[in-house]
């Protein structure tokens, strides 16, 4: 057979790149958003929130229109917009009535805010391990980490797939715990015919620039519980100044913030929500084509979708079987990047290993809350507490960001071509 450099010669060693040009950037914003924003700007009313008990306590027209549209889309009783999902997570933990020193179990494989939202109420994050197929909290590990001080589980629907919510619910009910679900990366993912995030006591989604749909910054909290909804609306908007006027009697954690989202963002959000299904379908189509192209490669474990679930592929998760491949992840990554594949990352994160937890220094210099009397026991954040997450992080996990580029069939085929070339040359990069 004739020698074909583009298919055979590694770019790492001077051969031609599989992907010679930068792929188009993923951009869900279009003319619809531009027009919606113009109308708001022309009206001059960019926000209509008032931080007192008043008709404007719930925000302006677009805030409320977007919230009703989210309730309809996600199938929930209450949707509450916030200026970021980080704010949403803080409001959610506060609304549950978490006390200083209470423990909340959280995944180490998530964005840092899932755990800091717990610390913001002077409560204690306890890290449980993850499953090696969904990368979400492992219910068995969650149960092992429950103590008499545990009050809630902060579950995370990471990368586009739901956590095993049925198993968590069963555990939570048995131990009288609440569940918050951080579904920032998985809007539109389904579990048991419902939207991921809506089966927890409180769930929610990020509208940050990097996510499937965005409003620049923003977030949506969802819940079916009337009281929790009211408490989160209060925390969003200066609770302490509103409770008396509104006749609220439960003052626990009624310390308010300004977590309000503006009219411009909500006008964009309304247009983005209409596009979510189509955008998710395009991620799913690209992921399926990628899996089809990569499935014959030895030593690669491709993403799975559990029964009664869908995956929305914020990240396309791959596990490298390093022993079988005989090449380190870093060498494979370097070779793939040389081929022009961008958006790959070795590992994800292990929150418990961040300096804040390793040194137990958060509020002030004296180790609060861990060294204070509100913390009832010595909390272990040492390396080794989450062996599955740690192994994936150190050795075998390779993530591909699906919301970085607008992936056409042809783009996906070029990515597959790059993987095949590297796989055919593994002996050369050892
Ligand atoms: C993006 C993200 C957040 C934070 O959302 P923001 O809107 O950026 O504050 C929280 N958790 C996870 C898993 C995320 O991916």
JSON list of N, CA, C and O in Angstrom, two decimals, residues 104-159:
[
{"chain": "A", "resi": 104, "resn": "UNK", "atom": "N", "xyz": [-22.09, 17.94, 55.16]},
{"chain": "A", "resi": 104, "resn": "UNK", "atom": "CA", "xyz": [-22.75, 17.70, 53.88]},
{"chain": "A", "resi": 104, "resn": "UNK", "atom": "C", "xyz": [-21.79, 16.89, 53.01]},
{"chain": "A", "resi": 104, "resn": "UNK", "atom": "O", "xyz": [-20.63, 17.27, 52.84]},
{"chain": "A", "resi": 105, "resn": "UNK", "atom": "N", "xyz": [-22.27, 15.78, 52.49]},
{"chain": "A", "resi": 105, "resn": "UNK", "atom": "CA", "xyz": [-21.43, 14.91, 51.66]},
{"chain": "A", "resi": 105, "resn": "UNK", "atom": "C", "xyz": [-21.42, 15.40, 50.23]},
{"chain": "A", "resi": 105, "resn": "UNK", "atom": "O", "xyz": [-22.48, 15.73, 49.66]},
{"chain": "A", "resi": 106, "resn": "UNK", "atom": "N", "xyz": [-20.24, 15.49, 49.66]},
{"chain": "A", "resi": 106, "resn": "UNK", "atom": "CA", "xyz": [-20.09, 16.08, 48.32]},
{"chain": "A", "resi": 106, "resn": "UNK", "atom": "C", "xyz": [-19.09, 15.27, 47.51]},
{"chain": "A", "resi": 106, "resn": "UNK", "atom": "O", "xyz": [-18.25, 14.57, 48.06]},
{"chain": "A", "resi": 107, "resn": "UNK", "atom": "N", "xyz": [-19.21, 15.38, 46.20]},
{"chain": "A", "resi": 107, "resn": "UNK", "atom": "CA", "xyz": [-18.29, 14.69, 45.29]},
{"chain": "A", "resi": 107, "resn": "UNK", "atom": "C", "xyz": [-16.99, 15.49, 45.15]},
{"chain": "A", "resi": 107, "resn": "UNK", "atom": "O", "xyz": [-17.02, 16.71, 45.13]},
{"chain": "A", "resi": 108, "resn": "UNK", "atom": "N", "xyz": [-15.85, 14.81, 45.04]},
{"chain": "A", "resi": 108, "resn": "UNK", "atom": "CA", "xyz": [-14.61, 15.53, 44.77]},
{"chain": "A", "resi": 108, "resn": "UNK", "atom": "C", "xyz": [-14.47, 15.89, 43.28]},
{"chain": "A", "resi": 108, "resn": "UNK", "atom": "O", "xyz": [-13.62, 16.69, 42.91]},
{"chain": "A", "resi": 109, "resn": "UNK", "atom": "N", "xyz": [-15.32, 15.26, 42.44]},
{"chain": "A", "resi": 109, "resn": "UNK", "atom": "CA", "xyz": [-15.24, 15.53, 41.00]},
{"chain": "A", "resi": 109, "resn": "UNK", "atom": "C", "xyz": [-16.34, 16.49, 40.60]},
{"chain": "A", "resi": 109, "resn": "UNK", "atom": "O", "xyz": [-17.41, 16.11, 40.12]},
{"chain": "A", "resi": 110, "resn": "UNK", "atom": "N", "xyz": [-16.07, 17.76, 40.82]},
{"chain": "A", "resi": 110, "resn": "UNK", "atom": "CA", "xyz": [-17.02, 18.81, 40.48]},
{"chain": "A", "resi": 110, "resn": "UNK", "atom": "C", "xyz": [-16.29, 20.14, 40.50]},
{"chain": "A", "resi": 110, "resn": "UNK", "atom": "O", "xyz": [-15.11, 20.20, 40.87]},
{"chain": "A", "resi": 111, "resn": "UNK", "atom": "N", "xyz": [-16.98, 21.17, 40.09]},
{"chain": "A", "resi": 111, "resn": "UNK", "atom": "CA", "xyz": [-16.40, 22.50, 40.16]},
{"chain": "A", "resi": 111, "resn": "UNK", "atom": "C", "xyz": [-16.37, 22.91, 41.65]},
{"chain": "A", "resi": 111, "resn": "UNK", "atom": "O", "xyz": [-17.25, 22.51, 42.41]},
{"chain": "A", "resi": 112, "resn": "UNK", "atom": "N", "xyz": [-15.38, 23.69, 42.04]},
{"chain": "A", "resi": 112, "resn": "UNK", "atom": "CA", "xyz": [-15.13, 23.95, 43.45]},
{"chain": "A", "resi": 112, "resn": "UNK", "atom": "C", "xyz": [-16.33, 24.51, 44.22]},
{"chain": "A", "resi": 112, "resn": "UNK", "atom": "O", "xyz": [-16.48, 24.28, 45.43]},
{"chain": "A", "resi": 113, "resn": "UNK", "atom": "N", "xyz": [-17.23, 25.19, 43.52]},
{"chain": "A", "resi": 113, "resn": "UNK", "atom": "CA", "xyz": [-18.35, 25.85, 44.22]},
{"chain": "A", "resi": 113, "resn": "UNK", "atom": "C", "xyz": [-19.33, 24.87, 44.85]},
{"chain": "A", "resi": 113, "resn": "UNK", "atom": "O", "xyz": [-20.02, 25.23, 45.81]},
{"chain": "A", "resi": 114, "resn": "UNK", "atom": "N", "xyz": [-19.40, 23.64, 44.35]},
{"chain": "A", "resi": 114, "resn": "UNK", "atom": "CA", "xyz": [-20.32, 22.66, 44.98]},
{"chain": "A", "resi": 114, "resn": "UNK", "atom": "C", "xyz": [-19.94, 22.48, 46.45]},
{"chain": "A", "resi": 114, "resn": "UNK", "atom": "O", "xyz": [-20.79, 22.26, 47.30]},
{"chain": "A", "resi": 115, "resn": "UNK", "atom": "N", "xyz": [-18.64, 22.53, 46.74]},
{"chain": "A", "resi": 115, "resn": "UNK", "atom": "CA", "xyz": [-18.18, 22.32, 48.12]},
{"chain": "A", "resi": 115, "resn": "UNK", "atom": "C", "xyz": [-18.11, 23.63, 48.90]},
{"chain": "A", "resi": 115, "resn": "UNK", "atom": "O", "xyz": [-18.45, 23.67, 50.09]},
{"chain": "A", "resi": 116, "resn": "UNK", "atom": "N", "xyz": [-17.71, 24.73, 48.25]},
{"chain": "A", "resi": 116, "resn": "UNK", "atom": "CA", "xyz": [-17.60, 25.99, 49.00]},
{"chain": "A", "resi": 116, "resn": "UNK", "atom": "C", "xyz": [-18.98, 26.51, 49.41]},
{"chain": "A", "resi": 116, "resn": "UNK", "atom": "O", "xyz": [-19.11, 27.21, 50.42]},
{"chain": "A", "resi": 117, "resn": "UNK", "atom": "N", "xyz": [-20.01, 26.15, 48.65]},
{"chain": "A", "resi": 117, "resn": "UNK", "atom": "CA", "xyz": [-21.38, 26.56, 49.03]},
{"chain": "A", "resi": 117, "resn": "UNK", "atom": "C", "xyz": [-21.71, 26.03, 50.42]},
{"chain": "A", "resi": 117, "resn": "UNK", "atom": "O", "xyz": [-22.46, 26.66, 51.18]},
{"chain": "A", "resi": 118, "resn": "UNK", "atom": "N", "xyz": [-21.16, 24.88, 50.76]},
{"chain": "A", "resi": 118, "resn": "UNK", "atom": "CA", "xyz": [-21.37, 24.28, 52.09]},
{"chain": "A", "resi": 118, "resn": "UNK", "atom": "C", "xyz": [-20.61, 25.11, 53.14]},
{"chain": "A", "resi": 118, "resn": "UNK", "atom": "O", "xyz": [-21.16, 25.49, 54.18]},
{"chain": "A", "resi": 119, "resn": "UNK", "atom": "N", "xyz": [-19.35, 25.40, 52.82]},
{"chain": "A", "resi": 119, "resn": "UNK", "atom": "CA", "xyz": [-18.51, 26.18, 53.75]},
{"chain": "A", "resi": 119, "resn": "UNK", "atom": "C", "xyz": [-19.09, 27.58, 54.02]},
{"chain": "A", "resi": 119, "resn": "UNK", "atom": "O", "xyz": [-18.90, 28.14, 55.09]},
{"chain": "A", "resi": 120, "resn": "UNK", "atom": "N", "xyz": [-19.78, 28.13, 53.00]},
{"chain": "A", "resi": 120, "resn": "UNK", "atom": "CA", "xyz": [-20.33, 29.48, 53.18]},
{"chain": "A", "resi": 120, "resn": "UNK", "atom": "C", "xyz": [-21.30, 29.58, 54.35]},
{"chain": "A", "resi": 120, "resn": "UNK", "atom": "O", "xyz": [-21.52, 30.65, 54.89]},
{"chain": "A", "resi": 121, "resn": "UNK", "atom": "N", "xyz": [-21.90, 28.44, 54.76]},
{"chain": "A", "resi": 121, "resn": "UNK", "atom": "CA", "xyz": [-22.81, 28.45, 55.91]},
{"chain": "A", "resi": 121, "resn": "UNK", "atom": "C", "xyz": [-22.11, 27.86, 57.13]},
{"chain": "A", "resi": 121, "resn": "UNK", "atom": "O", "xyz": [-22.76, 27.40, 58.07]},
{"chain": "A", "resi": 122, "resn": "UNK", "atom": "N", "xyz": [-20.79, 27.84, 57.08]},
{"chain": "A", "resi": 122, "resn": "UNK", "atom": "CA", "xyz": [-19.96, 27.30, 58.17]},
{"chain": "A", "resi": 122, "resn": "UNK", "atom": "C", "xyz": [-20.25, 25.82, 58.42]},
{"chain": "A", "resi": 122, "resn": "UNK", "atom": "O", "xyz": [-20.03, 25.31, 59.51]},
{"chain": "A", "resi": 123, "resn": "UNK", "atom": "N", "xyz": [-20.73, 25.14, 57.40]},
{"chain": "A", "resi": 123, "resn": "UNK", "atom": "CA", "xyz": [-20.93, 23.70, 57.48]},
{"chain": "A", "resi": 123, "resn": "UNK", "atom": "C", "xyz": [-19.70, 23.01, 56.88]},
{"chain": "A", "resi": 123, "resn": "UNK", "atom": "O", "xyz": [-18.82, 23.66, 56.31]},
{"chain": "A", "resi": 124, "resn": "UNK", "atom": "N", "xyz": [-19.64, 21.69, 57.03]},
{"chain": "A", "resi": 124, "resn": "UNK", "atom": "CA", "xyz": [-18.40, 20.96, 56.74]},
{"chain": "A", "resi": 124, "resn": "UNK", "atom": "C", "xyz": [-18.58, 20.05, 55.52]},
{"chain": "A", "resi": 124, "resn": "UNK", "atom": "O", "xyz": [-19.40, 19.12, 55.56]},
{"chain": "A", "resi": 125, "resn": "UNK", "atom": "N", "xyz": [-17.82, 20.28, 54.46]},
{"chain": "A", "resi": 125, "resn": "UNK", "atom": "CA", "xyz": [-17.89, 19.36, 53.32]},
{"chain": "A", "resi": 125, "resn": "UNK", "atom": "C", "xyz": [-17.16, 18.05, 53.66]},
{"chain": "A", "resi": 125, "resn": "UNK", "atom": "O", "xyz": [-16.05, 18.08, 54.19]},
{"chain": "A", "resi": 126, "resn": "UNK", "atom": "N", "xyz": [-17.81, 16.92, 53.36]},
{"chain": "A", "resi": 126, "resn": "UNK", "atom": "CA", "xyz": [-17.20, 15.60, 53.54]},
{"chain": "A", "resi": 126, "resn": "UNK", "atom": "C", "xyz": [-17.19, 14.94, 52.16]},
{"chain": "A", "resi": 126, "resn": "UNK", "atom": "O", "xyz": [-18.24, 14.84, 51.52]},
{"chain": "A", "resi": 127, "resn": "UNK", "atom": "N", "xyz": [-16.02, 14.54, 51.70]},
{"chain": "A", "resi": 127, "resn": "UNK", "atom": "CA", "xyz": [-15.92, 14.02, 50.34]},
{"chain": "A", "resi": 127, "resn": "UNK", "atom": "C", "xyz": [-16.11, 12.51, 50.29]},
{"chain": "A", "resi": 127, "resn": "UNK", "atom": "O", "xyz": [-15.44, 11.76, 51.01]},
{"chain": "A", "resi": 128, "resn": "UNK", "atom": "N", "xyz": [-17.04, 12.06, 49.44]},
{"chain": "A", "resi": 128, "resn": "UNK", "atom": "CA", "xyz": [-17.22, 10.63, 49.19]},
{"chain": "A", "resi": 128, "resn": "UNK", "atom": "C", "xyz": [-16.68, 10.33, 47.79]},
{"chain": "A", "resi": 128, "resn": "UNK", "atom": "O", "xyz": [-16.50, 11.24, 46.97]},
{"chain": "A", "resi": 129, "resn": "UNK", "atom": "N", "xyz": [-16.41, 9.07, 47.51]},
{"chain": "A", "resi": 129, "resn": "UNK", "atom": "CA", "xyz": [-15.79, 8.70, 46.23]},
{"chain": "A", "resi": 129, "resn": "UNK", "atom": "C", "xyz": [-16.83, 8.66, 45.11]},
{"chain": "A", "resi": 129, "resn": "UNK", "atom": "O", "xyz": [-18.04, 8.74, 45.35]},
{"chain": "A", "resi": 130, "resn": "UNK", "atom": "N", "xyz": [-16.31, 8.53, 43.88]},
{"chain": "A", "resi": 130, "resn": "UNK", "atom": "CA", "xyz": [-17.18, 8.53, 42.70]},
{"chain": "A", "resi": 130, "resn": "UNK", "atom": "C", "xyz": [-17.20, 7.15, 42.04]},
{"chain": "A", "resi": 130, "resn": "UNK", "atom": "O", "xyz": [-16.37, 6.29, 42.34]},
{"chain": "A", "resi": 131, "resn": "UNK", "atom": "N", "xyz": [-18.15, 6.95, 41.14]},
{"chain": "A", "resi": 131, "resn": "UNK", "atom": "CA", "xyz": [-18.23, 5.74, 40.33]},
{"chain": "A", "resi": 131, "resn": "UNK", "atom": "C", "xyz": [-17.30, 5.90, 39.12]},
{"chain": "A", "resi": 131, "resn": "UNK", "atom": "O", "xyz": [-17.25, 6.99, 38.54]},
{"chain": "A", "resi": 132, "resn": "UNK", "atom": "N", "xyz": [-16.65, 4.82, 38.73]},
{"chain": "A", "resi": 132, "resn": "UNK", "atom": "CA", "xyz": [-15.70, 4.91, 37.62]},
{"chain": "A", "resi": 132, "resn": "UNK", "atom": "C", "xyz": [-16.38, 4.86, 36.25]},
{"chain": "A", "resi": 132, "resn": "UNK", "atom": "O", "xyz": [-15.71, 4.95, 35.22]},
{"chain": "A", "resi": 133, "resn": "UNK", "atom": "N", "xyz": [-17.72, 4.77, 36.23]},
{"chain": "A", "resi": 133, "resn": "UNK", "atom": "CA", "xyz": [-18.36, 4.81, 34.90]},
{"chain": "A", "resi": 133, "resn": "UNK", "atom": "C", "xyz": [-19.16, 6.09, 34.66]},
{"chain": "A", "resi": 133, "resn": "UNK", "atom": "O", "xyz": [-19.13, 6.64, 33.57]},
{"chain": "A", "resi": 134, "resn": "UNK", "atom": "N", "xyz": [-19.83, 6.62, 35.70]},
{"chain": "A", "resi": 134, "resn": "UNK", "atom": "CA", "xyz": [-20.56, 7.88, 35.51]},
{"chain": "A", "resi": 134, "resn": "UNK", "atom": "C", "xyz": [-19.77, 9.08, 36.05]},
{"chain": "A", "resi": 134, "resn": "UNK", "atom": "O", "xyz": [-20.12, 10.21, 35.75]},
{"chain": "A", "resi": 135, "resn": "UNK", "atom": "N", "xyz": [-18.77, 8.81, 36.88]},
{"chain": "A", "resi": 135, "resn": "UNK", "atom": "CA", "xyz": [-17.94, 9.86, 37.51]},
{"chain": "A", "resi": 135, "resn": "UNK", "atom": "C", "xyz": [-18.74, 10.69, 38.52]},
{"chain": "A", "resi": 135, "resn": "UNK", "atom": "O", "xyz": [-18.29, 11.74, 38.97]},
{"chain": "A", "resi": 136, "resn": "UNK", "atom": "N", "xyz": [-19.94, 10.21, 38.85]},
{"chain": "A", "resi": 136, "resn": "UNK", "atom": "CA", "xyz": [-20.78, 10.87, 39.86]},
{"chain": "A", "resi": 136, "resn": "UNK", "atom": "C", "xyz": [-20.61, 10.14, 41.19]},
{"chain": "A", "resi": 136, "resn": "UNK", "atom": "O", "xyz": [-20.08, 9.04, 41.24]},
{"chain": "A", "resi": 137, "resn": "UNK", "atom": "N", "xyz": [-21.10, 10.75, 42.27]},
{"chain": "A", "resi": 137, "resn": "UNK", "atom": "CA", "xyz": [-21.02, 10.15, 43.61]},
{"chain": "A", "resi": 137, "resn": "UNK", "atom": "C", "xyz": [-21.41, 8.68, 43.61]},
{"chain": "A", "resi": 137, "resn": "UNK", "atom": "O", "xyz": [-22.45, 8.31, 43.04]},
{"chain": "A", "resi": 138, "resn": "UNK", "atom": "N", "xyz": [-20.62, 7.86, 44.28]},
{"chain": "A", "resi": 138, "resn": "UNK", "atom": "CA", "xyz": [-20.91, 6.45, 44.45]},
{"chain": "A", "resi": 138, "resn": "UNK", "atom": "C", "xyz": [-21.78, 6.29, 45.70]},
{"chain": "A", "resi": 138, "resn": "UNK", "atom": "O", "xyz": [-21.34, 6.59, 46.81]},
{"chain": "A", "resi": 139, "resn": "UNK", "atom": "N", "xyz": [-23.02, 5.83, 45.55]},
{"chain": "A", "resi": 139, "resn": "UNK", "atom": "CA", "xyz": [-23.93, 5.72, 46.70]},
{"chain": "A", "resi": 139, "resn": "UNK", "atom": "C", "xyz": [-23.34, 4.90, 47.84]},
{"chain": "A", "resi": 139, "resn": "UNK", "atom": "O", "xyz": [-23.60, 5.22, 49.01]},
{"chain": "A", "resi": 140, "resn": "UNK", "atom": "N", "xyz": [-22.56, 3.88, 47.53]},
{"chain": "A", "resi": 140, "resn": "UNK", "atom": "CA", "xyz": [-21.97, 3.05, 48.59]},
{"chain": "A", "resi": 140, "resn": "UNK", "atom": "C", "xyz": [-21.01, 3.89, 49.43]},
{"chain": "A", "resi": 140, "resn": "UNK", "atom": "O", "xyz": [-21.01, 3.84, 50.66]},
{"chain": "A", "resi": 141, "resn": "UNK", "atom": "N", "xyz": [-20.18, 4.68, 48.77]},
{"chain": "A", "resi": 141, "resn": "UNK", "atom": "CA", "xyz": [-19.24, 5.54, 49.48]},
{"chain": "A", "resi": 141, "resn": "UNK", "atom": "C", "xyz": [-19.98, 6.63, 50.25]},
{"chain": "A", "resi": 141, "resn": "UNK", "atom": "O", "xyz": [-19.58, 7.01, 51.35]},
{"chain": "A", "resi": 142, "resn": "UNK", "atom": "N", "xyz": [-21.06, 7.14, 49.68]},
{"chain": "A", "resi": 142, "resn": "UNK", "atom": "CA", "xyz": [-21.86, 8.15, 50.38]},
{"chain": "A", "resi": 142, "resn": "UNK", "atom": "C", "xyz": [-22.34, 7.59, 51.71]},
{"chain": "A", "resi": 142, "resn": "UNK", "atom": "O", "xyz": [-22.15, 8.21, 52.77]},
{"chain": "A", "resi": 143, "resn": "UNK", "atom": "N", "xyz": [-22.90, 6.38, 51.66]},
{"chain": "A", "resi": 143, "resn": "UNK", "atom": "CA", "xyz": [-23.45, 5.80, 52.89]},
{"chain": "A", "resi": 143, "resn": "UNK", "atom": "C", "xyz": [-22.36, 5.60, 53.94]},
{"chain": "A", "resi": 143, "resn": "UNK", "atom": "O", "xyz": [-22.57, 5.85, 55.12]},
{"chain": "A", "resi": 144, "resn": "UNK", "atom": "N", "xyz": [-21.18, 5.17, 53.49]},
{"chain": "A", "resi": 144, "resn": "UNK", "atom": "CA", "xyz": [-20.06, 4.96, 54.42]},
{"chain": "A", "resi": 144, "resn": "UNK", "atom": "C", "xyz": [-19.64, 6.25, 55.11]},
{"chain": "A", "resi": 144, "resn": "UNK", "atom": "O", "xyz": [-19.06, 6.22, 56.20]},
{"chain": "A", "resi": 145, "resn": "UNK", "atom": "N", "xyz": [-19.86, 7.37, 54.46]},
{"chain": "A", "resi": 145, "resn": "UNK", "atom": "CA", "xyz": [-19.42, 8.66, 55.02]},
{"chain": "A", "resi": 145, "resn": "UNK", "atom": "C", "xyz": [-20.47, 9.36, 55.87]},
{"chain": "A", "resi": 145, "resn": "UNK", "atom": "O", "xyz": [-20.24, 10.46, 56.37]},
{"chain": "A", "resi": 146, "resn": "UNK", "atom": "N", "xyz": [-21.62, 8.74, 56.02]},
{"chain": "A", "resi": 146, "resn": "UNK", "atom": "CA", "xyz": [-22.68, 9.36, 56.83]},
{"chain": "A", "resi": 146, "resn": "UNK", "atom": "C", "xyz": [-22.33, 9.22, 58.32]},
{"chain": "A", "resi": 146, "resn": "UNK", "atom": "O", "xyz": [-21.93, 8.14, 58.76]},
{"chain": "A", "resi": 147, "resn": "UNK", "atom": "N", "xyz": [-22.43, 10.32, 59.04]},
{"chain": "A", "resi": 147, "resn": "UNK", "atom": "CA", "xyz": [-22.23, 10.29, 60.50]},
{"chain": "A", "resi": 147, "resn": "UNK", "atom": "C", "xyz": [-23.48, 10.88, 61.15]},
{"chain": "A", "resi": 147, "resn": "UNK", "atom": "O", "xyz": [-24.41, 11.32, 60.45]},
{"chain": "A", "resi": 148, "resn": "UNK", "atom": "N", "xyz": [-23.47, 10.94, 62.47]},
{"chain": "A", "resi": 148, "resn": "UNK", "atom": "CA", "xyz": [-24.62, 11.54, 63.16]},
{"chain": "A", "resi": 148, "resn": "UNK", "atom": "C", "xyz": [-24.75, 13.04, 62.85]},
{"chain": "A", "resi": 148, "resn": "UNK", "atom": "O", "xyz": [-25.76, 13.66, 63.18]},
{"chain": "A", "resi": 149, "resn": "UNK", "atom": "N", "xyz": [-23.72, 13.61, 62.24]},
{"chain": "A", "resi": 149, "resn": "UNK", "atom": "CA", "xyz": [-23.74, 15.06, 61.95]},
{"chain": "A", "resi": 149, "resn": "UNK", "atom": "C", "xyz": [-24.16, 15.38, 60.51]},
{"chain": "A", "resi": 149, "resn": "UNK", "atom": "O", "xyz": [-24.31, 16.54, 60.14]},
{"chain": "A", "resi": 150, "resn": "UNK", "atom": "N", "xyz": [-24.32, 14.34, 59.68]},
{"chain": "A", "resi": 150, "resn": "UNK", "atom": "CA", "xyz": [-24.65, 14.56, 58.27]},
{"chain": "A", "resi": 150, "resn": "UNK", "atom": "C", "xyz": [-26.09, 15.06, 58.13]},
{"chain": "A", "resi": 150, "resn": "UNK", "atom": "O", "xyz": [-27.00, 14.50, 58.73]},
{"chain": "A", "resi": 151, "resn": "UNK", "atom": "N", "xyz": [-26.27, 16.10, 57.31]},
{"chain": "A", "resi": 151, "resn": "UNK", "atom": "CA", "xyz": [-27.61, 16.64, 57.10]},
{"chain": "A", "resi": 151, "resn": "UNK", "atom": "C", "xyz": [-28.05, 16.60, 55.65]},
{"chain": "A", "resi": 151, "resn": "UNK", "atom": "O", "xyz": [-29.24, 16.67, 55.35]},
{"chain": "A", "resi": 152, "resn": "UNK", "atom": "N", "xyz": [-27.10, 16.54, 54.73]},
{"chain": "A", "resi": 152, "resn": "UNK", "atom": "CA", "xyz": [-27.49, 16.62, 53.31]},
{"chain": "A", "resi": 152, "resn": "UNK", "atom": "C", "xyz": [-26.43, 15.99, 52.42]},
{"chain": "A", "resi": 152, "resn": "UNK", "atom": "O", "xyz": [-25.29, 15.75, 52.86]},
{"chain": "A", "resi": 153, "resn": "UNK", "atom": "N", "xyz": [-26.84, 15.72, 51.18]},
{"chain": "A", "resi": 153, "resn": "UNK", "atom": "CA", "xyz": [-25.92, 15.23, 50.15]},
{"chain": "A", "resi": 153, "resn": "UNK", "atom": "C", "xyz": [-25.91, 16.26, 49.03]},
{"chain": "A", "resi": 153, "resn": "UNK", "atom": "O", "xyz": [-26.98, 16.66, 48.55]},
{"chain": "A", "resi": 154, "resn": "UNK", "atom": "N", "xyz": [-24.72, 16.68, 48.64]},
{"chain": "A", "resi": 154, "resn": "UNK", "atom": "CA", "xyz": [-24.57, 17.56, 47.47]},
{"chain": "A", "resi": 154, "resn": "UNK", "atom": "C", "xyz": [-24.15, 16.65, 46.31]},
{"chain": "A", "resi": 154, "resn": "UNK", "atom": "O", "xyz": [-22.98, 16.31, 46.16]},
{"chain": "A", "resi": 155, "resn": "UNK", "atom": "N", "xyz": [-25.15, 16.20, 45.55]},
{"chain": "A", "resi": 155, "resn": "UNK", "atom": "CA", "xyz": [-24.86, 15.31, 44.42]},
{"chain": "A", "resi": 155, "resn": "UNK", "atom": "C", "xyz": [-24.52, 16.17, 43.20]},
{"chain": "A", "resi": 155, "resn": "UNK", "atom": "O", "xyz": [-24.92, 17.32, 43.13]},
{"chain": "A", "resi": 156, "resn": "UNK", "atom": "N", "xyz": [-23.78, 15.61, 42.28]},
{"chain": "A", "resi": 156, "resn": "UNK", "atom": "CA", "xyz": [-23.40, 16.36, 41.09]},
{"chain": "A", "resi": 156, "resn": "UNK", "atom": "C", "xyz": [-23.63, 15.50, 39.85]},
{"chain": "A", "resi": 156, "resn": "UNK", "atom": "O", "xyz": [-23.17, 14.36, 39.80]},
{"chain": "A", "resi": 157, "resn": "UNK", "atom": "N", "xyz": [-24.38, 16.03, 38.91]},
{"chain": "A", "resi": 157, "resn": "UNK", "atom": "CA", "xyz": [-24.58, 15.35, 37.62]},
{"chain": "A", "resi": 157, "resn": "UNK", "atom": "C", "xyz": [-23.46, 15.80, 36.71]},
{"chain": "A", "resi": 157, "resn": "UNK", "atom": "O", "xyz": [-23.61, 16.73, 35.92]},
{"chain": "A", "resi": 158, "resn": "UNK", "atom": "N", "xyz": [-22.33, 15.11, 36.82]},
{"chain": "A", "resi": 158, "resn": "UNK", "atom": "CA", "xyz": [-21.13, 15.64, 36.16]},
{"chain": "A", "resi": 158, "resn": "UNK", "atom": "C", "xyz": [-21.04, 15.21, 34.69]},
{"chain": "A", "resi": 158, "resn": "UNK", "atom": "O", "xyz": [-21.48, 14.12, 34.33]},
{"chain": "A", "resi": 159, "resn": "UNK", "atom": "N", "xyz": [-20.51, 16.04, 33.88]},
{"chain": "A", "resi": 159, "resn": "UNK", "atom": "CA", "xyz": [-20.18, 15.79, 32.46]},
{"chain": "A", "resi": 159, "resn": "UNK", "atom": "C", "xyz": [-21.38, 15.63, 31.53]},
{"chain": "A", "resi": 159, "resn": "UNK", "atom": "O", "xyz": [-21.21, 15.46, 30.33]}
]
